């Protein structure tokens, strides 16, 4: 193209000639290309200065966990996303390997036997080296697990690589029953032992129906009530049973045998049991759990233990000498009957989740349990969640907990003078961490002031305090700071006070 002098058209407001217009269009194309190249170089230089390049592997790994919803088990899609993150650069690859939550837990129903085995094989040695565990979940929330001998689940648990933890979730019990029956038949016949035989923890969650598994002729081939009698001797066991409306027996729920072997129960160190059936099922099992260290019981029913059967177990007749943590969830009965039957002299943590009808008798039951177990001087952590009205004798509960170092009150309605009375009576003076969560926004300033005044009655003692508000939270930074500033002199009494949103409190 013949050069054209563009001085006239660029320095005046005159319209370009035909030749000048052609030259201008050509110049625009060249300048746009140069601009794109310069912008690309600019982004490269800015990227090279990015702070993310200086993030250590530990921080990047945690970011990846959040992006992939860890510690939830990775599905096939999640594994593919993790693989792509690791291909960005060497640093990202190392970060993806550093965070063991990303690769040690996977969903077995999200791929073929070969795909899952390949993933496990890739990370098995690494898991052993860093002391991590390998988790496998098979989640069939809306259908049956395929429990046939040739199914991927059966092959993984009979011929696959060694696993530490297995969690089975299904809508109906039939497929699980068939799977466990098949695995029990080959148990002890393999060298080396099958993954099923070497499990350290097992979870079975039946969501809806407990009907039996039928063969092609409509015959019940595996009585579902037998499936727990065939489980291997694990250290940790989770059993979640569906509503008694779906039990697999025509008998009343109290008479249905769950069937966990007495040989398995003494070896348990962790037991999670969720059931709404009437009767003594939980007590029948706990009497054999002499080595239990952590226990979570979900009631889901106001009549888990019936009074008319009280002759079977007397108060305090079940001794759990090694139990260190006890969590009662959804105890719809305010009597908290389970506490009346057990003794746990080593307990350090007590959690009661969602008990809207906390009554004076509930407090009396807890106090009697503490006295019977002789843990007044050793119980160090107490968490109470969802109490709509403070019982009249609530303050007296803390007379039985003088050694508390950690206290969490979440969505608990307290009387206005609660903290003042607690300080006046000089209760729980050893607190190191206090969480008061989901406080009504309208009461925020008063409650924070009362908490600080209560802690100041102890003198200078280190205490971390978290106060949270439900959504919509007190979110502006200035408002949080004003709440803290209005609480008085915190440094003088070594009080670290944080005001956070409810979701932030749950993640701490």
Tab-separated table of C-alpha atoms in Angstrom:
chain	number	residue	atom	x	y	z
A	1	UNK	CA	0.000	0.000	0.000
A	2	UNK	CA	1.373	3.398	-1.041
A	3	UNK	CA	2.025	5.558	2.051
A	4	UNK	CA	-0.404	8.414	2.493
A	5	UNK	CA	0.348	11.531	4.537
A	6	UNK	CA	-2.394	11.717	7.197
A	7	UNK	CA	-1.172	14.914	8.852
A	8	UNK	CA	-3.955	17.044	7.382
A	9	UNK	CA	-6.848	14.782	8.345
A	10	UNK	CA	-5.483	14.049	11.830
A	11	UNK	CA	-4.811	17.700	12.661
A	12	UNK	CA	-8.052	19.173	11.313
A	13	UNK	CA	-11.751	18.452	11.369
A	14	UNK	CA	-11.906	17.957	7.592
A	15	UNK	CA	-13.409	14.810	6.085
A	16	UNK	CA	-10.787	12.362	4.747
A	17	UNK	CA	-10.367	11.775	1.055
A	18	UNK	CA	-10.826	8.316	-0.454
A	19	UNK	CA	-7.107	7.531	-0.194
A	20	UNK	CA	-6.909	8.961	3.330
A	21	UNK	CA	-9.917	6.915	4.445
A	22	UNK	CA	-8.338	3.704	3.141
A	23	UNK	CA	-5.076	4.551	4.887
A	24	UNK	CA	-6.898	5.320	8.131
A	25	UNK	CA	-8.750	1.988	8.100
A	26	UNK	CA	-5.496	0.141	7.487
A	27	UNK	CA	-3.826	2.043	10.329
A	28	UNK	CA	-6.712	1.257	12.704
A	29	UNK	CA	-6.322	-2.473	12.024
A	30	UNK	CA	-2.582	-2.274	12.713
A	31	UNK	CA	-3.051	-0.217	15.871
A	32	UNK	CA	-5.738	-2.587	17.206
A	33	UNK	CA	-3.365	-5.511	16.703
A	34	UNK	CA	-0.608	-3.609	18.512
A	35	UNK	CA	-3.045	-2.688	21.300
A	36	UNK	CA	-4.121	-6.307	21.726
A	37	UNK	CA	-0.473	-7.356	21.937
A	38	UNK	CA	0.283	-4.645	24.478
A	39	UNK	CA	-2.788	-5.543	26.556
A	40	UNK	CA	-1.737	-9.193	26.501
A	41	UNK	CA	1.739	-8.255	27.734
A	42	UNK	CA	0.154	-5.994	30.358
A	43	UNK	CA	-1.982	-8.857	31.665
A	44	UNK	CA	1.080	-11.108	31.715
A	45	UNK	CA	3.041	-8.597	33.750
A	46	UNK	CA	0.118	-7.965	36.100
A	47	UNK	CA	-0.384	-11.700	36.496
A	48	UNK	CA	3.275	-12.145	37.351
A	49	UNK	CA	2.760	-9.660	40.194
A	50	UNK	CA	-0.381	-11.429	41.481
A	51	UNK	CA	-0.353	-12.255	45.178
A	52	UNK	CA	-1.783	-15.696	44.417
A	53	UNK	CA	1.659	-16.736	43.144
A	54	UNK	CA	3.011	-16.199	46.628
A	55	UNK	CA	0.332	-18.248	48.362
A	56	UNK	CA	1.771	-21.364	50.005
A	57	UNK	CA	0.486	-24.793	48.993
A	58	UNK	CA	-1.470	-25.044	52.234
A	59	UNK	CA	-3.556	-21.948	51.425
A	60	UNK	CA	-4.111	-22.906	47.787
A	61	UNK	CA	-5.175	-26.370	48.905
A	62	UNK	CA	-7.782	-24.904	51.240
A	63	UNK	CA	-9.088	-22.711	48.402
A	64	UNK	CA	-9.399	-25.804	46.203
A	65	UNK	CA	-11.267	-27.582	49.009
A	66	UNK	CA	-13.775	-24.752	49.196
A	67	UNK	CA	-14.210	-24.692	45.417
A	68	UNK	CA	-14.817	-28.451	45.290
A	69	UNK	CA	-16.982	-28.595	48.463
A	70	UNK	CA	-14.506	-30.770	50.370
A	71	UNK	CA	-14.607	-32.711	52.648
A	72	UNK	CA	-17.616	-34.061	50.747
A	73	UNK	CA	-16.603	-37.078	48.683
A	74	UNK	CA	-15.524	-36.227	45.152
A	75	UNK	CA	-17.812	-37.418	42.392
A	76	UNK	CA	-16.533	-38.214	38.906
A	77	UNK	CA	-17.141	-34.557	37.968
A	78	UNK	CA	-15.306	-33.363	41.071
A	79	UNK	CA	-12.325	-35.576	40.291
A	80	UNK	CA	-12.177	-34.170	36.752
A	81	UNK	CA	-12.261	-30.599	38.095
A	82	UNK	CA	-9.475	-31.388	40.541
A	83	UNK	CA	-7.420	-32.901	37.720
A	84	UNK	CA	-7.818	-29.718	35.674
A	85	UNK	CA	-6.800	-27.521	38.596
A	86	UNK	CA	-3.657	-29.597	38.974
A	87	UNK	CA	-2.784	-29.052	35.310
A	88	UNK	CA	-2.586	-25.248	35.593
A	89	UNK	CA	1.023	-25.285	36.781
A	90	UNK	CA	3.426	-27.229	38.942
A	91	UNK	CA	2.546	-25.175	42.027
A	92	UNK	CA	-1.168	-25.847	41.655
A	93	UNK	CA	-0.471	-29.522	41.094
A	94	UNK	CA	1.511	-29.664	44.335
A	95	UNK	CA	-1.261	-27.776	46.141
A	96	UNK	CA	-3.880	-30.266	44.945
A	97	UNK	CA	-1.757	-33.114	46.290
A	98	UNK	CA	-0.949	-31.353	49.558
A	99	UNK	CA	-4.588	-31.183	50.732
A	100	UNK	CA	-5.432	-34.825	51.400
A	101	UNK	CA	-9.171	-34.089	51.736
A	102	UNK	CA	-9.255	-33.520	47.985
A	103	UNK	CA	-8.133	-36.956	46.920
A	104	UNK	CA	-8.693	-39.235	49.892
A	105	UNK	CA	-12.501	-39.183	49.780
A	106	UNK	CA	-14.455	-40.186	46.699
A	107	UNK	CA	-17.915	-41.276	45.678
A	108	UNK	CA	-17.818	-44.820	44.340
A	109	UNK	CA	-21.152	-44.490	42.561
A	110	UNK	CA	-19.745	-41.808	40.283
A	111	UNK	CA	-17.567	-44.011	38.086
A	112	UNK	CA	-16.715	-47.498	36.920
A	113	UNK	CA	-14.767	-50.004	38.984
A	114	UNK	CA	-11.670	-49.316	36.881
A	115	UNK	CA	-11.950	-45.527	37.281
A	116	UNK	CA	-12.379	-45.661	41.043
A	117	UNK	CA	-9.616	-48.249	41.455
A	118	UNK	CA	-7.231	-46.171	39.343
A	119	UNK	CA	-7.919	-43.119	41.514
A	120	UNK	CA	-7.403	-45.058	44.744
A	121	UNK	CA	-4.233	-46.700	43.453
A	122	UNK	CA	-2.808	-43.311	42.512
A	123	UNK	CA	-3.239	-41.979	46.038
A	124	UNK	CA	-3.011	-45.045	48.269
A	125	UNK	CA	0.709	-44.880	48.932
A	126	UNK	CA	0.546	-41.125	49.442
A	127	UNK	CA	-2.239	-41.586	51.976
A	128	UNK	CA	-0.194	-44.065	53.966
A	129	UNK	CA	2.838	-41.780	53.845
A	130	UNK	CA	1.040	-38.756	55.304
A	131	UNK	CA	-1.192	-40.749	57.642
A	132	UNK	CA	-4.391	-39.899	55.768
A	133	UNK	CA	-7.405	-42.174	55.415
A	134	UNK	CA	-9.173	-43.305	52.259
A	135	UNK	CA	-12.939	-42.724	52.246
A	136	UNK	CA	-15.458	-44.271	49.874
A	137	UNK	CA	-19.133	-43.299	49.759
A	138	UNK	CA	-21.817	-45.030	47.731
A	139	UNK	CA	-24.826	-42.735	47.720
A	140	UNK	CA	-28.100	-43.903	46.169
A	141	UNK	CA	-30.465	-41.476	47.841
A	142	UNK	CA	-33.232	-41.991	45.312
A	143	UNK	CA	-32.829	-45.667	44.433
A	144	UNK	CA	-31.334	-48.996	45.460
A	145	UNK	CA	-27.642	-49.781	45.637
A	146	UNK	CA	-26.749	-52.480	43.135
A	147	UNK	CA	-25.598	-55.220	45.480
A	148	UNK	CA	-25.141	-58.037	42.974
A	149	UNK	CA	-21.843	-59.916	42.977
A	150	UNK	CA	-20.706	-58.326	39.698
A	151	UNK	CA	-21.684	-54.754	40.603
A	152	UNK	CA	-18.980	-52.065	40.918
A	153	UNK	CA	-19.724	-51.759	44.646
A	154	UNK	CA	-19.248	-55.489	45.251
A	155	UNK	CA	-16.046	-55.579	43.195
A	156	UNK	CA	-14.623	-52.534	44.987
A	157	UNK	CA	-15.248	-54.067	48.407
A	158	UNK	CA	-14.143	-57.593	47.548
A	159	UNK	CA	-11.348	-57.182	44.992
A	160	UNK	CA	-10.392	-53.501	45.187
A	161	UNK	CA	-7.734	-51.679	47.155
A	162	UNK	CA	-7.753	-51.398	50.930
A	163	UNK	CA	-10.084	-48.729	52.349
A	164	UNK	CA	-10.350	-47.089	55.745
A	165	UNK	CA	-13.899	-45.750	55.704
A	166	UNK	CA	-17.065	-46.758	53.855
A	167	UNK	CA	-20.420	-44.973	53.943
A	168	UNK	CA	-23.473	-46.481	52.223
A	169	UNK	CA	-26.598	-44.379	51.629
A	170	UNK	CA	-29.679	-45.827	49.966
A	171	UNK	CA	-33.405	-45.291	49.659
A	172	UNK	CA	-34.274	-48.930	50.398
A	173	UNK	CA	-32.389	-51.560	52.318
A	174	UNK	CA	-32.724	-54.328	49.729
A	175	UNK	CA	-29.588	-53.643	47.698
A	176	UNK	CA	-27.494	-53.032	50.807
A	177	UNK	CA	-28.739	-56.305	52.272
A	178	UNK	CA	-27.732	-58.192	49.143
A	179	UNK	CA	-24.339	-56.469	49.010
A	180	UNK	CA	-23.532	-57.200	52.650
A	181	UNK	CA	-24.702	-60.795	52.327
A	182	UNK	CA	-22.398	-61.329	49.349
A	183	UNK	CA	-19.437	-59.711	51.120
A	184	UNK	CA	-20.006	-61.746	54.281
A	185	UNK	CA	-19.984	-64.966	52.249
A	186	UNK	CA	-16.508	-64.273	50.906
A	187	UNK	CA	-15.254	-62.737	54.156
A	188	UNK	CA	-12.099	-64.423	55.383
A	189	UNK	CA	-11.550	-66.322	52.143
A	190	UNK	CA	-9.240	-63.804	50.452
A	191	UNK	CA	-5.482	-63.366	50.754
A	192	UNK	CA	-4.775	-60.562	51.371
A	193	UNK	CA	-8.053	-59.751	53.151
A	194	UNK	CA	-10.712	-57.944	51.142
A	195	UNK	CA	-11.313	-54.199	51.660
A	196	UNK	CA	-14.573	-55.133	53.405
A	197	UNK	CA	-12.706	-57.164	56.025
A	198	UNK	CA	-10.187	-54.427	56.821
A	199	UNK	CA	-12.529	-51.433	57.152
A	200	UNK	CA	-11.938	-49.207	60.173
A	201	UNK	CA	-15.276	-47.408	59.970
A	202	UNK	CA	-18.629	-48.182	58.366
A	203	UNK	CA	-21.783	-46.130	57.901
A	204	UNK	CA	-25.152	-47.438	56.717
A	205	UNK	CA	-27.921	-44.905	56.116
A	206	UNK	CA	-31.312	-46.255	54.988
A	207	UNK	CA	-33.454	-43.256	54.125
A	208	UNK	CA	-36.986	-44.455	53.510
A	209	UNK	CA	-37.934	-48.080	53.072
A	210	UNK	CA	-36.799	-51.230	54.813
A	211	UNK	CA	-38.331	-53.811	52.540
A	212	UNK	CA	-36.448	-57.008	51.750
A	213	UNK	CA	-34.575	-57.743	48.551
A	214	UNK	CA	-36.591	-59.947	46.220
A	215	UNK	CA	-35.197	-62.257	43.563
A	216	UNK	CA	-36.725	-62.822	40.103
A	217	UNK	CA	-39.415	-65.051	41.649
A	218	UNK	CA	-40.461	-62.470	44.234
A	219	UNK	CA	-38.881	-64.319	47.160
A	220	UNK	CA	-37.205	-62.442	50.018
A	221	UNK	CA	-33.605	-63.637	49.657
A	222	UNK	CA	-32.030	-61.596	52.446
A	223	UNK	CA	-33.967	-60.656	55.574
A	224	UNK	CA	-33.060	-56.972	56.075
A	225	UNK	CA	-33.055	-57.494	59.831
A	226	UNK	CA	-29.962	-59.653	59.335
A	227	UNK	CA	-27.780	-57.130	57.516
A	228	UNK	CA	-26.202	-55.652	60.637
A	229	UNK	CA	-25.374	-59.101	61.976
A	230	UNK	CA	-23.018	-59.551	59.009
A	231	UNK	CA	-20.924	-56.389	59.321
A	232	UNK	CA	-17.162	-56.629	59.940
A	233	UNK	CA	-15.521	-55.679	63.273
A	234	UNK	CA	-15.004	-51.937	62.698
A	235	UNK	CA	-13.841	-49.284	65.148
A	236	UNK	CA	-16.393	-46.675	64.093
A	237	UNK	CA	-20.010	-47.415	63.173
A	238	UNK	CA	-22.807	-45.154	61.927
A	239	UNK	CA	-26.342	-46.566	61.715
A	240	UNK	CA	-29.190	-44.370	60.464
A	241	UNK	CA	-32.562	-46.108	60.318
A	242	UNK	CA	-35.686	-44.817	58.576
A	243	UNK	CA	-38.873	-43.869	60.360
A	244	UNK	CA	-40.639	-46.672	62.190
A	245	UNK	CA	-43.404	-46.280	59.599
A	246	UNK	CA	-41.134	-48.177	57.201
A	247	UNK	CA	-39.729	-50.923	59.414
A	248	UNK	CA	-39.429	-54.321	57.811
A	249	UNK	CA	-41.429	-56.232	60.391
A	250	UNK	CA	-45.105	-56.323	61.264
A	251	UNK	CA	-44.183	-56.327	64.956
A	252	UNK	CA	-44.127	-53.108	67.001
A	253	UNK	CA	-40.907	-51.145	66.588
A	254	UNK	CA	-39.829	-51.907	70.130
A	255	UNK	CA	-39.705	-55.623	69.293
A	256	UNK	CA	-37.739	-55.399	66.035
A	257	UNK	CA	-34.180	-56.684	66.410
A	258	UNK	CA	-31.539	-54.449	64.843
A	259	UNK	CA	-28.974	-57.186	65.144
A	260	UNK	CA	-25.565	-55.537	65.491
A	261	UNK	CA	-23.367	-58.389	66.759
A	262	UNK	CA	-22.335	-58.306	70.391
A	263	UNK	CA	-18.862	-59.190	69.096
A	264	UNK	CA	-18.680	-55.926	67.122
A	265	UNK	CA	-19.973	-53.553	69.808
A	266	UNK	CA	-17.118	-53.987	72.343
A	267	UNK	CA	-14.594	-52.971	69.691
A	268	UNK	CA	-16.312	-49.687	68.827
A	269	UNK	CA	-14.652	-46.428	69.815
A	270	UNK	CA	-17.128	-44.262	67.863
A	271	UNK	CA	-20.850	-44.952	67.492
A	272	UNK	CA	-23.442	-42.772	65.731
A	273	UNK	CA	-27.018	-44.016	65.969
A	274	UNK	CA	-30.100	-42.350	64.455
A	275	UNK	CA	-33.497	-43.899	65.094
A	276	UNK	CA	-37.048	-42.936	66.068
A	277	UNK	CA	-38.227	-46.400	67.057
A	278	UNK	CA	-39.805	-46.994	70.450
A	279	UNK	CA	-37.971	-49.240	72.838
A	280	UNK	CA	-34.582	-49.921	74.350
A	281	UNK	CA	-32.605	-50.425	71.140
A	282	UNK	CA	-29.885	-47.939	72.047
A	283	UNK	CA	-29.515	-49.281	75.588
A	284	UNK	CA	-29.405	-52.873	74.348
A	285	UNK	CA	-26.375	-51.929	72.274
A	286	UNK	CA	-24.637	-49.564	74.686
A	287	UNK	CA	-24.438	-52.191	77.404
A	288	UNK	CA	-21.835	-53.960	75.229
A	289	UNK	CA	-19.852	-50.817	74.246
A	290	UNK	CA	-17.275	-50.824	77.018
A	291	UNK	CA	-14.574	-49.166	74.882
A	292	UNK	CA	-16.693	-46.401	73.382
A	293	UNK	CA	-15.045	-42.949	73.294
A	294	UNK	CA	-17.437	-40.901	71.132
A	295	UNK	CA	-21.217	-41.345	71.028
A	296	UNK	CA	-23.830	-39.457	68.988
A	297	UNK	CA	-27.489	-40.383	69.381
A	298	UNK	CA	-30.254	-38.876	67.244
A	299	UNK	CA	-33.620	-39.479	68.867
A	300	UNK	CA	-36.140	-38.150	66.327
A	301	UNK	CA	-38.914	-39.395	68.617
A	302	UNK	CA	-40.408	-38.345	71.963
A	303	UNK	CA	-40.662	-41.963	73.147
A	304	UNK	CA	-37.343	-43.621	72.420
A	305	UNK	CA	-37.292	-45.276	75.827
A	306	UNK	CA	-40.630	-46.195	77.342
A	307	UNK	CA	-41.269	-45.949	81.065
A	308	UNK	CA	-43.258	-49.168	81.279
A	309	UNK	CA	-40.168	-51.107	80.302
A	310	UNK	CA	-38.095	-49.519	83.013
A	311	UNK	CA	-37.436	-52.837	84.727
A	312	UNK	CA	-35.004	-53.927	81.995
A	313	UNK	CA	-32.422	-51.286	82.850
A	314	UNK	CA	-32.070	-49.498	86.151
A	315	UNK	CA	-30.753	-45.914	86.381
A	316	UNK	CA	-26.993	-45.795	86.002
A	317	UNK	CA	-26.765	-49.449	84.998
A	318	UNK	CA	-24.781	-48.892	81.781
A	319	UNK	CA	-21.155	-47.977	82.398
A	320	UNK	CA	-19.178	-46.377	79.560
A	321	UNK	CA	-15.797	-45.934	81.252
A	322	UNK	CA	-13.911	-44.550	78.236
A	323	UNK	CA	-16.589	-42.230	76.823
A	324	UNK	CA	-15.156	-38.743	76.301
A	325	UNK	CA	-17.738	-37.093	74.044
A	326	UNK	CA	-21.534	-37.467	74.165
A	327	UNK	CA	-23.878	-35.721	71.744
A	328	UNK	CA	-27.666	-35.975	71.938
A	329	UNK	CA	-29.465	-34.663	68.844
A	330	UNK	CA	-33.163	-33.881	68.553
A	331	UNK	CA	-34.150	-35.281	71.949
A	332	UNK	CA	-37.818	-34.388	71.552
A	333	UNK	CA	-38.531	-35.748	74.997
A	334	UNK	CA	-37.523	-33.144	77.587
A	335	UNK	CA	-36.715	-35.911	80.048
A	336	UNK	CA	-33.446	-36.781	78.230
A	337	UNK	CA	-34.023	-40.391	79.267
A	338	UNK	CA	-30.719	-41.729	77.972
A	339	UNK	CA	-28.761	-39.759	80.570
A	340	UNK	CA	-30.666	-41.533	83.318
A	341	UNK	CA	-29.241	-44.913	82.337
A	342	UNK	CA	-25.572	-44.298	81.587
A	343	UNK	CA	-22.494	-43.516	83.648
A	344	UNK	CA	-19.465	-41.988	81.911
A	345	UNK	CA	-16.689	-41.081	84.367
A	346	UNK	CA	-14.280	-39.928	81.617
A	347	UNK	CA	-16.662	-37.556	79.818
A	348	UNK	CA	-15.206	-34.165	78.900
A	349	UNK	CA	-17.656	-32.961	76.203
A	350	UNK	CA	-21.461	-32.888	76.389
A	351	UNK	CA	-23.573	-31.622	73.478
A	352	UNK	CA	-27.365	-31.344	73.412
A	353	UNK	CA	-28.677	-30.320	69.991
A	354	UNK	CA	-32.146	-28.991	69.344
A	355	UNK	CA	-34.228	-29.394	72.474
A	356	UNK	CA	-36.876	-26.654	72.246
A	357	UNK	CA	-38.736	-27.990	75.303
A	358	UNK	CA	-35.945	-27.791	77.850
A	359	UNK	CA	-37.706	-27.993	81.212
A	360	UNK	CA	-36.723	-27.938	84.858
A	361	UNK	CA	-36.750	-31.735	84.850
A	362	UNK	CA	-34.324	-31.718	81.908
A	363	UNK	CA	-31.861	-29.681	83.945
A	364	UNK	CA	-32.330	-32.028	86.897
A	365	UNK	CA	-31.594	-35.036	84.678
A	366	UNK	CA	-28.363	-33.473	83.400
A	367	UNK	CA	-27.243	-32.567	86.921
A	368	UNK	CA	-27.997	-36.062	88.208
A	369	UNK	CA	-26.052	-37.561	85.295
A	370	UNK	CA	-23.035	-35.372	86.075
A	371	UNK	CA	-23.199	-36.266	89.765
A	372	UNK	CA	-23.618	-39.984	89.095
A	373	UNK	CA	-20.713	-40.002	86.642
A	374	UNK	CA	-18.566	-37.918	89.024
A	375	UNK	CA	-17.436	-35.566	86.241
A	376	UNK	CA	-18.097	-32.268	87.988
A	377	UNK	CA	-14.374	-31.474	88.033
A	378	UNK	CA	-13.544	-32.882	84.584
A	379	UNK	CA	-16.414	-31.898	82.250
A	380	UNK	CA	-14.766	-29.112	80.259
A	381	UNK	CA	-16.992	-28.516	77.211
A	382	UNK	CA	-20.763	-27.999	76.979
A	383	UNK	CA	-22.825	-27.070	73.920
A	384	UNK	CA	-26.547	-26.355	73.958
A	385	UNK	CA	-28.502	-25.658	70.776
A	386	UNK	CA	-32.034	-24.460	70.164
A	387	UNK	CA	-33.786	-23.705	73.439
A	388	UNK	CA	-36.842	-21.501	73.107
A	389	UNK	CA	-37.313	-20.696	76.783
A	390	UNK	CA	-34.908	-20.688	79.704
A	391	UNK	CA	-35.942	-23.054	82.523
A	392	UNK	CA	-36.200	-21.505	85.956
A	393	UNK	CA	-33.341	-23.664	87.285
A	394	UNK	CA	-31.031	-23.165	84.292
A	395	UNK	CA	-28.424	-21.225	86.278
A	396	UNK	CA	-28.138	-24.102	88.743
A	397	UNK	CA	-26.870	-26.338	85.925
A	398	UNK	CA	-23.583	-24.468	85.940
A	399	UNK	CA	-23.079	-25.309	89.614
A	400	UNK	CA	-22.402	-28.803	88.276
A	401	UNK	CA	-19.897	-27.567	85.674
A	402	UNK	CA	-17.225	-25.577	87.528
A	403	UNK	CA	-14.447	-26.906	85.270
A	404	UNK	CA	-15.973	-25.687	81.979
A	405	UNK	CA	-13.420	-24.158	79.632
A	406	UNK	CA	-15.615	-24.179	76.495
A	407	UNK	CA	-19.282	-23.117	76.442
A	408	UNK	CA	-21.478	-22.744	73.350
A	409	UNK	CA	-25.050	-21.468	73.509
A	410	UNK	CA	-26.592	-21.453	70.040
A	411	UNK	CA	-30.064	-20.086	69.448
A	412	UNK	CA	-30.754	-20.267	73.185
A	413	UNK	CA	-33.290	-17.834	74.643
A	414	UNK	CA	-31.864	-16.392	77.866
A	415	UNK	CA	-33.457	-14.245	80.521
A	416	UNK	CA	-32.167	-10.673	80.692
A	417	UNK	CA	-30.381	-11.204	83.994
A	418	UNK	CA	-28.721	-14.503	82.984
A	419	UNK	CA	-25.149	-13.236	82.606
A	420	UNK	CA	-25.415	-10.894	85.584
A	421	UNK	CA	-26.626	-13.749	87.811
A	422	UNK	CA	-23.923	-16.066	86.485
A	423	UNK	CA	-21.254	-13.531	87.386
A	424	UNK	CA	-22.796	-12.679	90.749
A	425	UNK	CA	-22.785	-16.351	91.742
A	426	UNK	CA	-19.243	-16.760	90.398
A	427	UNK	CA	-20.029	-19.694	88.109
A	428	UNK	CA	-17.907	-21.164	85.251
A	429	UNK	CA	-14.941	-18.959	86.069
A	430	UNK	CA	-12.457	-21.098	84.081
A	431	UNK	CA	-13.911	-20.323	80.634
A	432	UNK	CA	-11.337	-20.023	77.858
A	433	UNK	CA	-13.777	-19.956	74.931
A	434	UNK	CA	-17.365	-18.700	74.909
A	435	UNK	CA	-19.652	-18.815	71.868
A	436	UNK	CA	-23.078	-17.178	71.982
A	437	UNK	CA	-24.516	-17.797	68.534
A	438	UNK	CA	-27.587	-16.661	66.610
A	439	UNK	CA	-28.392	-13.839	68.995
A	440	UNK	CA	-31.422	-11.703	68.050
A	441	UNK	CA	-30.065	-8.554	66.409
A	442	UNK	CA	-32.219	-6.290	68.584
A	443	UNK	CA	-30.572	-7.703	71.721
A	444	UNK	CA	-27.027	-7.633	70.369
A	445	UNK	CA	-25.645	-4.601	72.167
A	446	UNK	CA	-27.135	-5.542	75.539
A	447	UNK	CA	-26.007	-9.171	75.371
A	448	UNK	CA	-22.453	-8.272	74.366
A	449	UNK	CA	-22.248	-5.777	77.224
A	450	UNK	CA	-23.625	-8.365	79.688
A	451	UNK	CA	-21.166	-11.035	78.504
A	452	UNK	CA	-18.187	-8.725	78.898
A	453	UNK	CA	-19.300	-7.622	82.371
A	454	UNK	CA	-19.718	-11.274	83.364
A	455	UNK	CA	-16.190	-12.104	82.191
A	456	UNK	CA	-14.763	-9.053	83.943
A	457	UNK	CA	-16.038	-10.341	87.288
A	458	UNK	CA	-13.412	-13.097	86.964
A	459	UNK	CA	-10.553	-10.628	86.821
A	460	UNK	CA	-7.879	-10.842	84.132
A	461	UNK	CA	-8.333	-14.266	82.509
A	462	UNK	CA	-7.828	-15.075	78.853
A	463	UNK	CA	-11.094	-15.798	77.015
A	464	UNK	CA	-11.986	-15.945	73.313
A	465	UNK	CA	-15.561	-14.791	72.732
A	466	UNK	CA	-17.600	-15.179	69.545
A	467	UNK	CA	-21.050	-13.635	69.177
A	468	UNK	CA	-23.017	-14.245	65.985
A	469	UNK	CA	-26.297	-12.992	64.593
A	470	UNK	CA	-28.686	-14.860	62.304
A	471	UNK	CA	-29.338	-13.722	58.755
A	472	UNK	CA	-29.835	-10.925	57.977
A	473	UNK	CA	-26.767	-10.320	60.130
A	474	UNK	CA	-25.175	-7.196	61.476
A	475	UNK	CA	-22.824	-7.061	58.534
A	476	UNK	CA	-21.290	-3.593	58.109
A	477	UNK	CA	-17.806	-3.555	59.576
A	478	UNK	CA	-18.478	-0.252	61.311
A	479	UNK	CA	-21.480	-1.683	63.178
A	480	UNK	CA	-19.485	-4.654	64.426
A	481	UNK	CA	-16.690	-2.387	65.558
A	482	UNK	CA	-19.121	-0.102	67.370
A	483	UNK	CA	-20.578	-3.090	69.230
A	484	UNK	CA	-17.119	-4.200	70.306
A	485	UNK	CA	-16.041	-0.662	71.196
A	486	UNK	CA	-19.107	-0.219	73.376
A	487	UNK	CA	-18.341	-3.355	75.352
A	488	UNK	CA	-15.747	-1.729	77.576
A	489	UNK	CA	-12.044	-2.341	78.153
A	490	UNK	CA	-11.321	-5.773	76.697
A	491	UNK	CA	-7.521	-5.755	76.656
A	492	UNK	CA	-7.301	-5.074	80.379
A	493	UNK	CA	-9.175	-8.319	81.067
A	494	UNK	CA	-7.536	-10.285	78.189
A	495	UNK	CA	-10.831	-10.765	76.330
A	496	UNK	CA	-10.735	-11.384	72.573
A	497	UNK	CA	-14.227	-10.521	71.291
A	498	UNK	CA	-15.381	-11.169	67.720
A	499	UNK	CA	-18.786	-10.335	66.267
A	500	UNK	CA	-19.462	-12.463	63.179
A	501	UNK	CA	-22.212	-13.658	60.897
A	502	UNK	CA	-23.862	-16.972	61.772
A	503	UNK	CA	-22.268	-18.855	58.817
A	504	UNK	CA	-18.823	-17.623	59.884
A	505	UNK	CA	-19.387	-18.965	63.390
A	506	UNK	CA	-20.327	-22.402	62.023
A	507	UNK	CA	-17.084	-22.591	60.043
A	508	UNK	CA	-14.801	-21.867	62.983
